[in-house]
Tab-separated table of C-alpha atoms and ligand atoms in Angstrom:
chain	number	residue	atom	x	y	z
U	1	MET	CA	262.060	178.584	-143.759
U	2	GLU	CA	259.243	176.034	-143.431
U	3	ALA	CA	259.906	173.078	-141.125
U	4	PRO	CA	260.347	169.803	-143.021
U	5	VAL	CA	257.268	167.567	-142.934
U	6	ALA	CA	257.397	164.669	-140.486
U	7	LEU	CA	254.751	162.036	-139.937
U	8	LYS	CA	253.475	161.964	-136.341
U	9	LEU	CA	253.106	158.433	-134.998
U	10	ALA	CA	251.449	157.576	-131.659
U	11	ILE	CA	252.584	154.387	-129.920
U	12	GLN	CA	252.034	152.978	-126.452
U	13	LYS	CA	254.374	154.513	-123.877
U	14	SER	CA	254.738	151.357	-121.809
U	15	GLY	CA	252.836	148.100	-121.754
U	16	ARG	CA	252.292	145.086	-123.937
U	17	LEU	CA	252.494	146.900	-127.290
U	18	ALA	CA	255.341	149.285	-126.497
U	19	GLU	CA	258.303	147.032	-127.152
U	20	ALA	CA	256.817	145.342	-130.234
U	21	SER	CA	255.972	148.732	-131.760
U	22	LEU	CA	259.552	149.947	-131.337
U	23	ARG	CA	260.918	146.620	-132.652
U	24	LEU	CA	258.781	146.912	-135.789
U	25	LEU	CA	260.091	150.455	-136.380
U	26	ASP	CA	263.626	149.233	-135.804
U	27	ASP	CA	263.160	146.398	-138.329
U	28	CYS	CA	261.915	149.079	-140.748
U	29	GLY	CA	265.252	150.896	-140.296
U	30	ILE	CA	263.705	153.566	-138.076
U	31	ARG	CA	265.468	154.141	-134.768
U	32	VAL	CA	263.644	155.757	-131.896
U	33	THR	CA	265.228	156.426	-128.554
U	34	ALA	CA	262.475	156.141	-125.981
U	35	THR	CA	263.647	158.658	-123.424
U	36	GLY	CA	260.641	158.578	-121.112
U	37	LYS	CA	259.530	161.880	-122.673
U	38	LEU	CA	256.229	162.454	-124.455
U	39	LYS	CA	257.868	162.892	-127.870
U	40	ALA	CA	260.935	161.714	-129.780
U	41	GLN	CA	262.360	162.424	-133.213
U	42	ALA	CA	263.195	159.232	-135.109
U	43	ALA	CA	266.339	158.594	-137.132
U	44	GLY	CA	266.090	156.872	-140.527
U	45	PHE	CA	262.665	158.281	-141.465
U	46	PRO	CA	260.916	161.656	-141.077
U	47	LEU	CA	258.908	160.493	-138.095
U	48	GLU	CA	257.997	162.101	-134.790
U	49	VAL	CA	256.907	159.577	-132.185
U	50	LEU	CA	254.389	160.392	-129.452
U	51	PHE	CA	254.310	158.032	-126.448
U	52	LEU	CA	250.780	157.674	-125.054
U	53	ARG	CA	248.447	155.412	-123.101
U	54	ASP	CA	246.958	152.930	-125.557
U	55	ASP	CA	243.413	154.051	-124.625
U	56	ASP	CA	244.159	157.554	-125.915
U	57	ILE	CA	245.731	156.599	-129.272
U	58	PRO	CA	242.477	156.365	-131.324
U	59	GLN	CA	241.398	159.805	-130.047
U	60	TYR	CA	244.744	161.469	-130.842
U	61	VAL	CA	244.688	159.998	-134.354
U	62	SER	CA	241.076	160.918	-135.047
U	63	ASP	CA	241.724	164.497	-133.823
U	64	GLY	CA	244.795	164.734	-136.051
U	65	VAL	CA	247.185	165.437	-133.142
U	66	ALA	CA	248.909	162.275	-134.403
U	67	ASP	CA	248.700	161.333	-138.093
U	68	ILE	CA	248.992	157.606	-137.473
U	69	GLY	CA	249.109	155.182	-134.547
U	70	MET	CA	249.790	151.607	-133.507
U	71	VAL	CA	247.080	150.224	-131.243
U	72	GLY	CA	245.020	147.085	-130.537
U	73	GLU	CA	241.822	146.532	-132.543
U	74	ASN	CA	240.062	146.095	-129.186
U	75	GLU	CA	240.812	149.761	-128.374
U	76	ILE	CA	239.975	150.962	-131.902
U	77	ILE	CA	236.556	149.320	-131.766
U	78	GLU	CA	235.849	150.247	-128.138
U	79	ARG	CA	236.688	153.920	-128.613
U	80	GLY	CA	234.630	154.142	-131.837
U	81	LYS	CA	236.708	157.071	-133.141
U	82	ASP	CA	236.909	158.066	-136.793
U	83	VAL	CA	240.207	156.488	-137.857
U	84	SER	CA	241.104	154.279	-140.798
U	85	SER	CA	242.884	150.992	-140.388
U	86	VAL	CA	245.932	150.766	-142.641
U	87	ARG	CA	247.411	147.339	-141.775
U	88	PRO	CA	247.234	144.602	-139.157
U	89	LEU	CA	250.701	144.452	-137.574
U	90	GLY	CA	250.970	140.818	-136.456
U	91	PHE	CA	251.628	141.488	-132.756
U	92	GLY	CA	249.508	142.050	-129.634
U	93	ARG	CA	247.275	139.119	-130.508
U	94	CYS	CA	244.538	138.425	-127.963
U	95	ARG	CA	240.806	137.855	-127.694
U	96	LEU	CA	237.988	139.547	-125.813
U	97	SER	CA	235.987	136.847	-124.092
U	98	LEU	CA	233.227	136.232	-121.593
U	99	ALA	CA	234.295	134.157	-118.595
U	100	VAL	CA	232.353	132.704	-115.658
U	101	ARG	CA	233.329	131.043	-112.362
U	102	GLU	CA	234.749	127.606	-113.030
U	103	HIS	CA	232.030	125.670	-111.154
U	104	VAL	CA	229.170	127.242	-113.172
U	105	ALA	CA	227.329	124.726	-115.341
U	106	TYR	CA	227.400	126.958	-118.409
U	107	SER	CA	224.951	125.961	-121.122
U	108	GLY	CA	225.092	128.875	-123.545
U	109	LEU	CA	224.835	132.648	-123.936
U	110	GLY	CA	221.377	132.640	-122.259
U	111	TYR	CA	223.328	132.264	-118.987
U	112	PHE	CA	224.187	135.964	-119.117
U	113	GLN	CA	220.557	137.159	-119.126
U	114	GLY	CA	220.091	139.370	-116.063
U	115	LYS	CA	223.629	138.696	-114.782
U	116	ARG	CA	226.236	141.231	-113.600
U	117	ILE	CA	229.244	141.398	-115.926
U	118	ALA	CA	232.418	143.336	-115.061
U	119	THR	CA	234.500	144.792	-117.898
U	120	SER	CA	236.617	147.684	-119.172
U	121	TYR	CA	235.095	147.189	-122.632
U	122	THR	CA	231.523	148.375	-122.044
U	123	GLY	CA	230.921	149.508	-125.633
U	124	ILE	CA	231.855	146.217	-127.272
U	125	LEU	CA	229.981	144.239	-124.600
U	126	GLU	CA	226.814	146.359	-124.874
U	127	ARG	CA	226.737	145.921	-128.645
U	128	PHE	CA	227.331	142.194	-128.360
U	129	LEU	CA	224.574	141.678	-125.773
U	130	ALA	CA	222.103	143.747	-127.819
U	131	GLN	CA	222.937	141.730	-130.922
U	132	GLU	CA	222.258	138.506	-128.982
U	133	GLY	CA	218.998	139.925	-127.551
U	134	LEU	CA	220.354	139.758	-123.989
U	135	THR	CA	220.087	142.232	-121.125
U	136	ALA	CA	222.705	142.244	-118.392
U	137	GLU	CA	224.040	144.654	-115.788
U	138	ILE	CA	227.379	145.962	-116.982
U	139	HIS	CA	229.852	147.058	-114.314
U	140	GLU	CA	232.653	149.170	-115.702
U	141	ILE	CA	236.024	148.674	-114.005
U	142	SER	CA	239.307	149.899	-115.339
U	143	GLY	CA	241.773	147.350	-113.947
U	144	SER	CA	241.950	143.840	-112.446
U	145	VAL	CA	238.600	142.868	-113.913
U	146	GLU	CA	239.373	139.225	-113.169
U	147	ILE	CA	238.939	139.636	-109.408
U	148	ALA	CA	235.357	141.017	-109.691
U	149	PRO	CA	233.582	137.622	-109.358
U	150	SER	CA	235.596	136.499	-106.330
U	151	VAL	CA	234.863	139.727	-104.432
U	152	GLY	CA	231.180	139.357	-105.211
U	153	MET	CA	230.997	142.350	-107.543
U	154	ALA	CA	229.980	140.393	-110.628
U	155	ASP	CA	228.808	136.989	-111.861
U	156	ALA	CA	230.992	137.055	-114.933
U	157	ILE	CA	233.665	139.104	-116.651
U	158	PHE	CA	234.322	140.264	-120.183
U	159	ASP	CA	238.063	140.786	-120.613
U	160	ILE	CA	241.153	140.283	-122.714
U	161	VAL	CA	242.525	136.754	-122.736
U	162	SER	CA	245.795	135.645	-124.208
U	163	THR	CA	247.189	132.437	-122.651
U	164	GLY	CA	244.210	132.006	-120.290
U	165	SER	CA	246.389	131.726	-117.187
U	166	THR	CA	244.936	134.860	-115.513
U	167	LEU	CA	241.453	133.323	-115.745
U	168	LEU	CA	242.704	130.012	-114.385
U	169	LEU	CA	244.472	131.682	-111.451
U	170	ASN	CA	241.260	133.494	-110.550
U	171	GLY	CA	239.001	130.433	-110.715
U	172	LEU	CA	237.348	131.506	-113.970
U	173	LYS	CA	236.724	129.783	-117.301
U	174	GLU	CA	236.420	131.310	-120.753
U	175	VAL	CA	233.054	130.421	-122.288
U	176	HIS	CA	232.598	132.670	-125.321
U	177	THR	CA	235.004	134.634	-127.548
U	178	VAL	CA	233.448	137.865	-128.809
U	179	LEU	CA	236.381	139.429	-130.675
U	180	ARG	CA	239.860	138.458	-131.828
U	181	SER	CA	242.321	141.326	-131.877
U	182	GLU	CA	245.836	142.292	-132.896
U	183	ALA	CA	247.659	145.599	-133.136
U	184	HIS	CA	246.836	147.686	-136.226
U	185	LEU	CA	248.420	150.647	-137.914
U	186	ILE	CA	245.715	153.316	-137.991
U	187	ALA	CA	245.611	156.697	-139.711
U	188	HIS	CA	243.733	159.983	-139.500
U	189	PRO	CA	241.012	159.707	-142.176
U	190	HIS	CA	241.980	162.945	-143.972
U	191	LEU	CA	245.762	163.126	-144.146
U	192	GLY	CA	247.375	165.848	-146.211
U	193	PRO	CA	249.224	164.767	-149.397
U	194	ALA	CA	252.709	164.988	-147.806
U	195	GLN	CA	251.634	162.875	-144.811
U	196	GLN	CA	249.845	160.409	-147.085
U	197	ALA	CA	253.010	159.973	-149.167
U	198	LEU	CA	255.083	159.337	-146.031
U	199	LEU	CA	252.485	156.860	-144.755
U	200	GLU	CA	252.739	154.950	-148.026
U	201	GLN	CA	256.530	154.747	-147.695
U	202	LEU	CA	256.204	153.530	-144.130
U	203	ALA	CA	253.522	150.959	-145.073
U	204	PHE	CA	255.845	149.697	-147.829
U	205	ARG	CA	258.591	149.089	-145.257
U	206	ILE	CA	256.158	147.457	-142.823
U	207	ASP	CA	254.936	145.104	-145.577
U	208	ALA	CA	258.505	144.073	-146.372
U	209	VAL	CA	259.178	143.355	-142.695
U	210	SER	CA	255.857	141.513	-142.155
U	211	ARG	CA	256.404	139.302	-145.186
U	212	ALA	CA	259.916	138.492	-144.010
U	213	ARG	CA	258.705	137.722	-140.469
U	214	ASN	CA	256.135	135.303	-141.887
U	215	SER	CA	258.599	133.511	-144.147
U	216	LYS	CA	261.777	131.463	-143.942
U	217	TYR	CA	264.408	130.846	-146.561
U	218	ILE	CA	264.977	127.129	-147.078
U	219	LEU	CA	267.965	125.352	-148.663
U	220	LEU	CA	268.192	121.601	-149.181
U	221	ASN	CA	269.949	118.946	-151.188
U	222	ALA	CA	268.140	116.279	-153.179
U	223	PRO	CA	268.830	113.647	-155.815
U	224	ASN	CA	267.757	114.956	-159.236
U	225	ASP	CA	265.052	112.309	-159.630
U	226	ARG	CA	263.282	113.720	-156.529
U	227	LEU	CA	263.336	117.361	-157.630
U	228	GLU	CA	259.885	117.346	-159.200
U	229	ALA	CA	258.216	116.107	-155.989
U	230	ILE	CA	260.191	118.607	-153.900
U	231	ILE	CA	259.308	121.582	-156.082
U	232	ARG	CA	255.644	120.680	-155.673
U	233	ILE	CA	256.059	121.037	-151.889
U	234	ILE	CA	258.013	124.326	-151.942
U	235	PRO	CA	256.949	126.274	-155.026
U	236	GLY	CA	258.658	129.473	-153.754
U	237	VAL	CA	257.758	133.080	-154.483
U	238	LYS	CA	258.126	132.661	-158.237
U	239	SER	CA	259.787	129.287	-158.568
U	240	PRO	CA	262.616	127.686	-156.586
U	241	THR	CA	266.271	128.197	-157.483
U	242	ILE	CA	268.001	124.933	-158.423
U	243	VAL	CA	271.784	124.691	-158.443
U	244	PRO	CA	273.700	121.526	-159.396
U	245	LEU	CA	275.955	120.118	-156.661
U	246	ALA	CA	279.558	119.027	-157.278
U	247	GLN	CA	278.379	115.470	-156.659
U	248	SER	CA	276.739	114.365	-159.923
U	249	GLY	CA	273.042	113.511	-159.878
U	250	TRP	CA	272.384	115.905	-156.946
U	251	SER	CA	271.074	119.454	-156.724
U	252	SER	CA	270.616	122.156	-154.144
U	253	VAL	CA	267.125	123.695	-153.985
U	254	HIS	CA	266.495	127.187	-152.535
U	255	SER	CA	263.016	128.491	-151.798
U	256	VAL	CA	260.792	130.388	-149.369
U	257	VAL	CA	258.264	128.805	-147.015
U	258	SER	CA	255.609	130.410	-144.884
U	259	GLU	CA	256.045	130.315	-141.117
U	260	ASP	CA	252.515	128.870	-140.766
U	261	ASP	CA	253.038	125.618	-142.630
U	262	PHE	CA	256.728	125.386	-141.888
U	263	TRP	CA	256.772	122.142	-139.813
U	264	ALA	CA	254.355	120.309	-142.113
U	265	VAL	CA	256.518	121.277	-145.109
U	266	ILE	CA	259.714	120.016	-143.446
U	267	GLY	CA	258.083	116.629	-142.810
U	268	ASP	CA	256.885	116.373	-146.414
U	269	LEU	CA	260.343	117.350	-147.736
U	270	LYS	CA	262.089	114.645	-145.724
U	271	THR	CA	259.605	112.059	-146.959
U	272	ALA	CA	260.209	113.254	-150.524
U	273	GLY	CA	263.967	112.616	-150.130
U	274	ALA	CA	265.395	116.011	-149.147
U	275	GLU	CA	268.649	116.036	-147.149
U	276	GLY	CA	270.750	118.667	-145.387
U	277	ILE	CA	267.797	120.998	-144.923
U	278	LEU	CA	268.814	124.498	-143.780
U	279	ILE	CA	266.345	127.140	-142.619
U	280	VAL	CA	267.456	130.768	-142.619
U	281	PRO	CA	265.565	133.867	-141.404
U	282	ILE	CA	264.781	136.497	-144.031
U	283	GLU	CA	265.560	140.101	-143.186
U	284	LYS	CA	263.303	141.924	-145.674
U	285	MET	CA	261.032	140.703	-148.455
U	286	ILE	CA	259.970	143.106	-151.182
U	287	GLY	CA	256.749	142.304	-153.077
R	1	PRT	O1	248.904	151.997	-119.698
R	1	PRT	P1	248.123	151.668	-120.912
R	1	PRT	O2	246.687	152.123	-120.857
R	1	PRT	O3	248.829	152.109	-122.163
R	1	PRT	O4	248.134	150.057	-121.010
R	1	PRT	P2	247.031	148.982	-120.616
R	1	PRT	O5	247.367	148.460	-119.273
R	1	PRT	O6	245.655	149.475	-120.882
R	1	PRT	O7	247.249	147.887	-121.743
R	1	PRT	P3	248.277	146.669	-121.844
R	1	PRT	O8	249.668	147.155	-122.012
R	1	PRT	O9	248.001	145.638	-120.800
R	1	PRT	O10	247.759	146.068	-123.236
R	1	PRT	C1	247.832	146.810	-124.411
R	1	PRT	C2	247.161	146.014	-125.530
R	1	PRT	O11	247.826	144.756	-125.682
R	1	PRT	C3	245.716	145.616	-125.303
R	1	PRT	O12	244.806	146.661	-125.596
R	1	PRT	C4	245.558	144.459	-126.266
R	1	PRT	O13	245.316	144.931	-127.574
R	1	PRT	C5	246.938	143.797	-126.254
R	1	PRT	N1	247.046	142.555	-125.449
R	1	PRT	C6	247.527	141.365	-125.910
R	1	PRT	C7	246.725	142.384	-124.154
R	1	PRT	C8	247.005	141.051	-123.832
R	1	PRT	N2	247.518	140.442	-124.941
R	1	PRT	C9	246.758	140.589	-122.483
R	1	PRT	N3	246.998	139.418	-122.212
R	1	PRT	N4	246.218	143.242	-123.230
R	1	PRT	C10	246.003	142.810	-121.974
R	1	PRT	N5	246.241	141.532	-121.568
R	1	PRT	C11	245.955	141.243	-120.103
R	1	PRT	C12	244.457	141.001	-119.830
R	1	PRT	O14	243.821	142.219	-119.525
R	1	PRT	C13	244.486	140.092	-118.619
R	1	PRT	O15	244.678	140.819	-117.404
R	1	PRT	O16	246.599	140.076	-119.681
R	1	PRT	C14	245.748	139.294	-118.853
R	1	PRT	C15	245.375	138.015	-119.549
R	1	PRT	O17	246.498	137.392	-120.059
R	1	PRT	P4	246.634	135.796	-120.007
R	1	PRT	O18	247.832	135.501	-120.815
R	1	PRT	O19	246.779	135.420	-118.561
R	1	PRT	O20	245.363	135.219	-120.622
R	2	ZN	ZN1	245.097	151.133	-121.592
């Protein structure tokens, strides 16, 4: 008998994307027990999970050893492998930036002409310098790039920055952002029909989770003569639900607000006369 088809997903074994990748699967109803082994069979979806170094994920997916993967855009672009991006995943956000020693009087990208720059992202840096018409000496190092200037190995670094505290601790300042990155779901460019169908089911679940993560359910009470103003502030997915309260002349309004403009919306609602505002997380949100 033929083995049932399972989609092979590559995720980071350990590191900054590992936990968030497993949490996303879990929110999609897919349970994976990370046993420290190379592979695991998931429950809740026909999925086989491969645990790899993030650097290797684009290669495994482009070779078809894995059908799909979760990996940072920085690695996808740096590796230059033939993979298609299916979705941004909303975690692992960072930027790839140029940084110089803090006392340098930096006046623009011309500073880097002829300088020594340490990085693990030689491909992205080379392309960026060429595009800016600059020539610099690129020193490839695989870890602790931020110490290169203080040990005299480089004048500047090109590295991943998130909060900026690593730069600060090493006496460096960020002067130019080259790329903003987040984790993406990637796929082998020529999946078979069974794999493609499974990928679509998985992407559907991921969309429902992403939408829910970016939204909050909001409930509030308001006098009926304020309802029009309030509905203008929280139009909802289709339109808000309005339920009369036991107290005459008052209603309860239910709607959905986006995480991004959440605090601004709350302020506007209070000004418009809303009371008893309740904010509730949404578990899943289907299109
Ligand atoms: O072992 P493996 O090769 O799998 O892991 P890794 O050590 O290469 O990667 P890892 O786990 O550090 O990062 C995996 C991915 O997370 C990266 O490719 C990025 O897409 C993303 N990401 C998000 C980050 C950061 N934020 C981040 N802050 N990757 C690295 N950093 C490092 C950065 O290199 C620097 O040393 O954190 C430091 C800077 O952080 P701040 O907050 O001090 O600015
Ligand atoms: Zn890595």
